[in-house]
Coordinates of C-alpha atoms in Angstrom, one line a residue:
Chain V
M1 CA 13.9 -6.7 -21.3
T2 CA 13.1 -3.4 -19.6
R3 CA 16.1 -1.1 -19.0
A4 CA 15.0 2.0 -17.0
L5 CA 16.7 4.5 -14.8
I6 CA 14.5 5.7 -11.9
N7 CA 15.5 8.6 -9.7
A8 CA 13.2 9.2 -6.7
P9 CA 14.0 9.7 -3.0
K10 CA 13.9 6.6 -0.8
T11 CA 12.5 8.7 2.1
A12 CA 10.4 11.9 2.4
R13 CA 8.4 13.8 5.0
R14 CA 4.7 13.7 4.7
G15 CA 3.5 16.7 2.6
E16 CA 6.9 17.2 1.1
I17 CA 7.1 17.9 -2.7
I18 CA 9.5 15.3 -4.3
E19 CA 10.9 15.1 -7.8
I20 CA 10.6 11.9 -9.7
R21 CA 12.6 11.2 -12.8
A22 CA 12.2 8.2 -15.1
M23 CA 14.1 7.3 -18.3
L24 CA 13.5 4.3 -20.4
A25 CA 15.9 2.8 -22.9
H26 CA 13.9 2.9 -26.2
P27 CA 14.7 3.9 -29.8
M28 CA 11.5 5.9 -30.3
E29 CA 11.6 5.1 -34.0
T30 CA 9.5 7.8 -35.6
G31 CA 8.3 6.0 -38.7
F32 CA 9.5 8.9 -40.9
R33 CA 13.0 7.5 -41.5
T34 CA 14.1 5.3 -44.3
G35 CA 16.8 2.6 -43.9
T36 CA 19.0 0.9 -46.4
M37 CA 17.6 0.8 -50.0
G38 CA 15.1 3.5 -49.1
K39 CA 12.8 1.2 -47.2
A40 CA 10.7 2.9 -44.6
I41 CA 11.6 2.0 -41.0
P42 CA 8.3 1.2 -39.3
R43 CA 7.2 3.4 -36.4
D44 CA 7.9 2.0 -33.0
I45 CA 7.5 4.4 -30.1
I46 CA 6.4 4.4 -26.5
N47 CA 3.0 6.2 -26.7
R48 CA 1.8 6.2 -23.1
F49 CA 3.5 6.6 -19.7
V50 CA 1.7 6.2 -16.4
C51 CA 3.1 6.6 -12.9
T52 CA 1.1 5.3 -9.9
W53 CA 1.6 5.7 -6.1
N54 CA 0.3 2.7 -4.3
G55 CA -1.9 2.0 -7.3
E56 CA -3.3 5.4 -7.6
E57 CA -2.4 7.4 -10.8
I58 CA -0.4 10.5 -10.0
F59 CA 1.0 11.4 -13.4
S60 CA 0.5 10.2 -17.0
A61 CA 1.6 11.4 -20.4
D62 CA 0.9 10.6 -24.1
L63 CA 4.1 10.5 -26.2
F64 CA 4.5 11.3 -29.8
P65 CA 7.0 10.6 -32.6
A66 CA 8.9 13.9 -32.2
I67 CA 10.1 12.7 -28.7
A68 CA 13.8 11.7 -28.7
A69 CA 15.1 8.2 -28.1
N70 CA 15.2 7.1 -24.4
P71 CA 12.2 9.2 -23.3
Y72 CA 13.0 11.0 -20.0
L73 CA 10.3 12.4 -17.9
A74 CA 10.6 14.5 -14.7
F75 CA 7.7 15.5 -12.5
T76 CA 6.8 16.3 -9.0
A77 CA 4.4 14.8 -6.5
V78 CA 3.4 15.4 -2.9
A79 CA 4.6 12.6 -0.6
T80 CA 1.5 11.1 1.1
D81 CA 2.0 7.5 2.2
S82 CA 4.8 5.0 2.3
G83 CA 4.7 2.4 -0.4
T84 CA 5.4 1.7 -4.0
I85 CA 5.8 4.2 -6.9
A86 CA 5.3 2.2 -10.1
F87 CA 6.0 3.2 -13.7
A88 CA 4.5 1.8 -16.9
W89 CA 5.5 2.5 -20.5
T90 CA 3.3 1.2 -23.2
G91 CA 4.5 1.0 -26.8
D92 CA 3.2 0.7 -30.4
D93 CA 4.0 -3.0 -30.0
G94 CA 1.3 -3.2 -27.4
E95 CA 3.7 -4.2 -24.7
T96 CA 4.0 -2.6 -21.4
R97 CA 7.3 -2.2 -19.6
T98 CA 7.3 -1.7 -15.9
A99 CA 9.6 -0.6 -13.1
E100 CA 9.0 0.4 -9.5
T101 CA 10.7 1.9 -6.5
E102 CA 9.9 2.0 -2.7
I103 CA 9.5 5.1 -0.6
T104 CA 9.1 5.6 3.1
V105 CA 7.1 8.6 4.2
T106 CA 7.4 9.8 7.8
Chain W
M1 CA 42.8 31.6 -32.2
T2 CA 41.9 34.4 -34.5
G3 CA 38.6 34.9 -36.2
R4 CA 39.9 34.8 -39.7
A5 CA 37.1 32.6 -41.0
P6 CA 34.2 32.9 -38.7
R7 CA 30.9 31.1 -39.4
L8 CA 31.7 30.1 -42.9
L9 CA 29.7 27.4 -44.6
A10 CA 31.6 24.1 -44.8
G11 CA 31.9 24.4 -48.5
L12 CA 33.8 27.7 -48.2
L13 CA 36.1 26.5 -45.5
A14 CA 38.2 24.6 -48.0
A15 CA 39.2 27.8 -49.7
C16 CA 39.9 29.8 -46.6
L17 CA 41.6 27.6 -44.1
A18 CA 45.4 28.1 -43.7
G19 CA 45.8 24.7 -42.0
S20 CA 48.5 24.6 -39.4
S21 CA 49.2 22.0 -36.8
A22 CA 50.7 21.7 -33.4
P23 CA 52.8 18.7 -32.3
A24 CA 51.2 16.1 -30.2
G25 CA 51.1 16.6 -26.5
D26 CA 52.3 20.3 -26.8
M27 CA 48.8 21.6 -26.8
L28 CA 48.4 24.3 -24.1
D29 CA 45.0 24.5 -22.6
K30 CA 44.1 20.9 -23.5
R31 CA 40.3 20.6 -23.1
S32 CA 37.8 17.8 -23.3
G33 CA 35.0 18.1 -25.8
A34 CA 32.7 18.3 -22.8
D35 CA 34.1 21.8 -22.1
F36 CA 32.6 23.1 -25.3
M37 CA 29.1 21.7 -24.6
S38 CA 26.0 23.6 -23.4
P39 CA 25.4 23.5 -19.6
E40 CA 22.3 21.3 -20.3
N41 CA 24.4 18.7 -22.1
R42 CA 27.1 18.8 -19.5
A43 CA 24.5 18.2 -16.8
M44 CA 23.1 15.3 -18.8
Q45 CA 26.5 13.7 -18.9
A46 CA 27.3 14.4 -15.2
D47 CA 24.2 12.7 -13.8
D48 CA 24.2 8.9 -14.2
M49 CA 20.4 9.0 -13.9
S50 CA 20.0 11.2 -16.9
N51 CA 22.9 10.1 -19.0
P52 CA 21.6 7.6 -21.7
G53 CA 25.1 6.2 -22.1
M54 CA 24.5 4.5 -18.8
F55 CA 22.1 2.1 -20.5
A56 CA 25.1 0.7 -22.5
V57 CA 27.1 0.4 -19.3
L58 CA 24.3 -1.5 -17.6
D59 CA 23.9 -3.8 -20.7
G60 CA 27.6 -4.3 -20.6
E61 CA 27.6 -5.4 -17.0
E62 CA 25.0 -8.0 -17.8
L63 CA 27.0 -9.3 -20.7
W64 CA 30.1 -9.3 -18.6
N65 CA 28.4 -11.9 -16.3
R66 CA 26.8 -14.0 -18.9
P67 CA 28.4 -17.3 -20.0
E68 CA 29.1 -17.4 -23.7
G69 CA 30.6 -19.6 -26.4
A70 CA 31.8 -23.2 -26.7
N71 CA 33.9 -22.7 -23.5
G72 CA 30.9 -21.5 -21.5
R73 CA 32.9 -18.9 -19.5
S74 CA 31.7 -15.4 -18.8
C75 CA 34.1 -12.5 -18.8
A76 CA 33.7 -12.5 -15.0
G77 CA 34.5 -16.2 -14.9
C78 CA 38.1 -15.3 -15.8
H79 CA 38.4 -11.6 -14.9
G80 CA 36.3 -11.5 -11.7
E81 CA 35.1 -8.0 -10.7
A82 CA 35.5 -5.6 -13.5
A83 CA 35.8 -2.7 -11.0
T84 CA 39.2 -4.3 -10.0
S85 CA 40.4 -6.2 -13.0
M86 CA 39.5 -3.6 -15.6
R87 CA 40.3 -0.5 -13.6
G88 CA 42.7 1.7 -15.7
V89 CA 42.7 -0.6 -18.7
A90 CA 41.0 1.9 -21.0
T91 CA 43.6 4.6 -20.2
R92 CA 46.3 2.7 -22.0
Y93 CA 44.6 1.5 -25.2
P94 CA 45.2 1.1 -28.1
A95 CA 48.0 -1.3 -26.9
F96 CA 50.5 -3.5 -28.8
D97 CA 49.0 -6.9 -29.7
E98 CA 51.6 -9.6 -29.7
R99 CA 49.6 -11.9 -31.9
S100 CA 49.0 -9.6 -34.8
G101 CA 52.1 -7.5 -34.3
R102 CA 50.0 -4.4 -34.5
P103 CA 48.1 -2.0 -32.2
I104 CA 44.7 -3.2 -31.1
D105 CA 41.9 -1.0 -29.6
L106 CA 39.9 -1.8 -26.6
A107 CA 36.9 -3.2 -28.6
G108 CA 39.3 -5.3 -30.6
R109 CA 40.9 -6.7 -27.4
I110 CA 37.4 -7.6 -26.1
G111 CA 36.6 -9.2 -29.4
E112 CA 39.8 -11.3 -29.2
C113 CA 38.8 -12.6 -25.7
R114 CA 35.4 -13.4 -27.0
R115 CA 36.8 -15.2 -30.0
T116 CA 39.8 -17.1 -28.5
R117 CA 38.9 -17.4 -24.8
Q118 CA 35.2 -17.8 -24.9
E119 CA 35.2 -19.4 -28.3
A120 CA 32.0 -17.5 -29.2
S121 CA 30.9 -16.0 -32.4
P122 CA 32.5 -12.7 -33.2
L123 CA 30.6 -9.5 -32.3
P124 CA 30.4 -7.2 -35.4
H125 CA 31.8 -3.7 -35.2
E126 CA 29.3 -1.2 -33.7
S127 CA 27.0 -4.0 -32.6
P128 CA 25.1 -3.1 -29.5
E129 CA 26.8 -5.9 -27.6
L130 CA 30.3 -4.9 -28.5
I131 CA 29.5 -1.2 -27.7
A132 CA 28.0 -2.2 -24.4
L133 CA 31.0 -4.4 -23.3
T134 CA 33.4 -1.7 -24.4
A135 CA 31.4 1.0 -22.5
Y136 CA 31.3 -1.2 -19.4
V137 CA 35.1 -1.9 -19.5
A138 CA 36.0 1.7 -20.3
H139 CA 33.6 3.0 -17.6
Q140 CA 35.9 1.3 -15.0
S141 CA 38.5 3.9 -15.8
R142 CA 36.2 6.9 -15.5
G143 CA 38.0 9.8 -13.8
M144 CA 41.5 8.3 -14.5
P145 CA 44.1 10.2 -16.7
I146 CA 44.7 8.9 -20.2
S147 CA 48.2 7.3 -20.1
P148 CA 49.3 5.9 -23.4
P149 CA 51.8 3.0 -23.1
Q150 CA 55.4 4.0 -23.7
D151 CA 56.0 1.0 -25.9
E152 CA 58.6 1.3 -28.6
R153 CA 56.7 -1.1 -30.8
L154 CA 53.8 1.4 -31.1
A155 CA 56.0 4.3 -32.2
Q156 CA 55.8 3.8 -36.0
F157 CA 52.0 3.2 -35.9
R158 CA 51.5 6.4 -33.8
E159 CA 53.6 8.3 -36.2
N160 CA 51.4 7.1 -39.1
G161 CA 48.4 8.2 -37.1
R162 CA 50.0 11.7 -36.8
R163 CA 50.5 11.7 -40.6
L164 CA 46.9 10.8 -41.2
Y165 CA 45.8 13.5 -38.8
E166 CA 47.8 16.1 -40.6
R167 CA 47.0 15.0 -44.2
R168 CA 44.4 17.0 -46.1
I169 CA 41.6 14.8 -47.3
G170 CA 38.3 14.9 -49.1
Q171 CA 36.6 17.4 -51.5
L172 CA 36.9 20.1 -48.9
D173 CA 40.7 19.4 -48.7
L174 CA 40.9 19.7 -44.9
S175 CA 43.0 17.8 -42.4
C176 CA 41.9 16.9 -38.9
A177 CA 44.5 19.5 -37.8
S178 CA 42.8 22.2 -39.9
C179 CA 39.8 22.0 -37.6
H180 CA 41.0 20.5 -34.3
D181 CA 44.3 22.3 -33.9
A182 CA 44.0 25.5 -35.9
R183 CA 40.3 26.3 -35.4
W184 CA 39.1 24.7 -32.1
G185 CA 36.7 26.9 -30.2
E186 CA 35.3 28.4 -33.4
R187 CA 32.0 27.5 -34.9
L188 CA 31.2 25.3 -37.8
G189 CA 27.6 26.0 -38.6
G190 CA 25.8 25.3 -35.3
S191 CA 28.5 23.3 -33.6
V192 CA 31.6 24.5 -31.7
M193 CA 34.7 22.7 -33.0
P194 CA 36.2 20.8 -30.1
Q195 CA 39.9 19.9 -29.8
G196 CA 39.0 16.4 -30.9
H197 CA 40.0 14.4 -27.8
P198 CA 38.8 10.8 -27.6
T199 CA 38.1 11.0 -23.9
A200 CA 34.6 9.7 -23.5
Y201 CA 34.0 6.8 -25.9
P202 CA 31.8 4.9 -26.4
L203 CA 29.5 7.8 -25.9
Y204 CA 25.9 8.9 -26.4
R205 CA 25.6 11.3 -29.2
L206 CA 22.3 13.2 -29.4
E207 CA 22.6 13.4 -33.2
W208 CA 22.9 9.6 -33.3
Q209 CA 20.2 9.0 -30.7
A210 CA 22.4 6.1 -29.7
V211 CA 25.7 5.1 -28.1
G212 CA 28.5 4.8 -30.7
S213 CA 32.3 4.2 -30.9
L214 CA 35.2 6.5 -31.5
Q215 CA 35.5 5.0 -35.0
R216 CA 31.9 6.0 -35.8
R217 CA 32.8 9.6 -34.7
L218 CA 36.0 9.6 -36.8
R219 CA 34.1 8.3 -39.8
N220 CA 31.6 11.1 -39.3
C221 CA 34.4 13.7 -39.4
M222 CA 35.8 12.2 -42.6
I223 CA 32.4 12.1 -44.3
G224 CA 32.0 15.7 -43.2
V225 CA 34.9 16.8 -45.4
R226 CA 33.5 14.6 -48.2
A227 CA 36.4 12.1 -47.9
E228 CA 36.0 8.4 -48.3
A229 CA 35.9 7.2 -44.7
F230 CA 38.1 4.3 -43.5
A231 CA 36.0 1.1 -42.9
F232 CA 35.2 0.1 -39.3
G233 CA 38.2 -1.8 -37.9
A234 CA 40.6 -0.4 -40.5
P235 CA 44.2 -0.2 -39.3
E236 CA 44.2 3.5 -40.1
L237 CA 41.4 4.3 -37.6
I238 CA 43.4 2.5 -34.9
E239 CA 46.5 4.4 -35.8
L240 CA 44.5 7.7 -35.7
E241 CA 43.2 6.7 -32.2
L242 CA 46.8 5.9 -31.1
Y243 CA 47.9 9.4 -32.0
L244 CA 44.7 11.0 -30.6
M245 CA 45.2 9.3 -27.2
E246 CA 48.9 10.5 -27.1
R247 CA 47.6 14.0 -27.9
A248 CA 45.0 13.7 -25.2
A249 CA 47.4 12.3 -22.5
G250 CA 46.5 13.6 -19.1
L251 CA 42.8 14.3 -19.8
T252 CA 40.5 12.1 -17.8
V253 CA 38.4 9.3 -19.1
E254 CA 34.7 10.2 -19.1
T255 CA 33.0 7.1 -20.5
P256 CA 30.1 7.1 -21.0
G257 CA 30.2 10.7 -22.4
V258 CA 27.4 12.7 -23.9
R259 CA 28.0 14.8 -27.0
P260 CA 25.7 16.9 -29.2

């Protein structure tokens, strides 16, 4: 199950610079830790984040083991058209978690 | 506060601390642990969109509405909207439990409902489910003042909590009071010593990279002075909480908090 917190305005004026913030619930297990009995805990991180606006990529990032649990990314974009801002986080497990939010640009 | 033992290594503290204690509730200038945090950490707690503790609250909301156990009832099936039925509940826990004749904490109370009312398998201490339900229930009291019940039956347990709080323990031979009454505001290595109020639990601790309970926090403090920590669910931890809540009376509930 995807548990994400997205903070982006619901409306914006055309040409306005808006801030988008996205946080995903994820342990970001580094692979460097050991659990009970000294057994290594396998690495399990989100390694790729992509944000699209009406299907067009506007921001992406590669993530690494030193990034804390519940990766939080904040970035800005210029409001162009009304539509859907979509978020995708891909993990070491090969799975992609998604979330989206609607925006009206006037 | 004087600076008699500034920035000493933990190992040296044992030899240097005088160890005094103030009576519960008498603390002037009572302050939440949040007051001692960096502006960045305070901002993280204040914004529900950047507070990772909110993930536990959201998980708890889902569990609240999910039917469980032989009886097939959800929490909501009996209690309805948590915003109404659970408002203020966390401000008066631990409370006296008729069945066991002892104080019970909020997580324990939730566990009882799950066991006896839903007839579902018990949730282990510190399990993500129990933490989430406790965070969700406690969150309904956010912003409300801590108001411990004036219940005579709790008095002896609270008194025992006070004794535990003032008793020196561990290889470092420190009591909770040595740090949280006598030395708050001073530094212990990189961290500022807070007054030790349980206002924001369960909370997201950056060091844990996870949401944890007050009992986990108390065990950390005990391990920090190289004492043998009470087990999760031990009566002593609930008695300590009872005393801490009395000591924190009037401060507001912050759940879910953020701490370094």
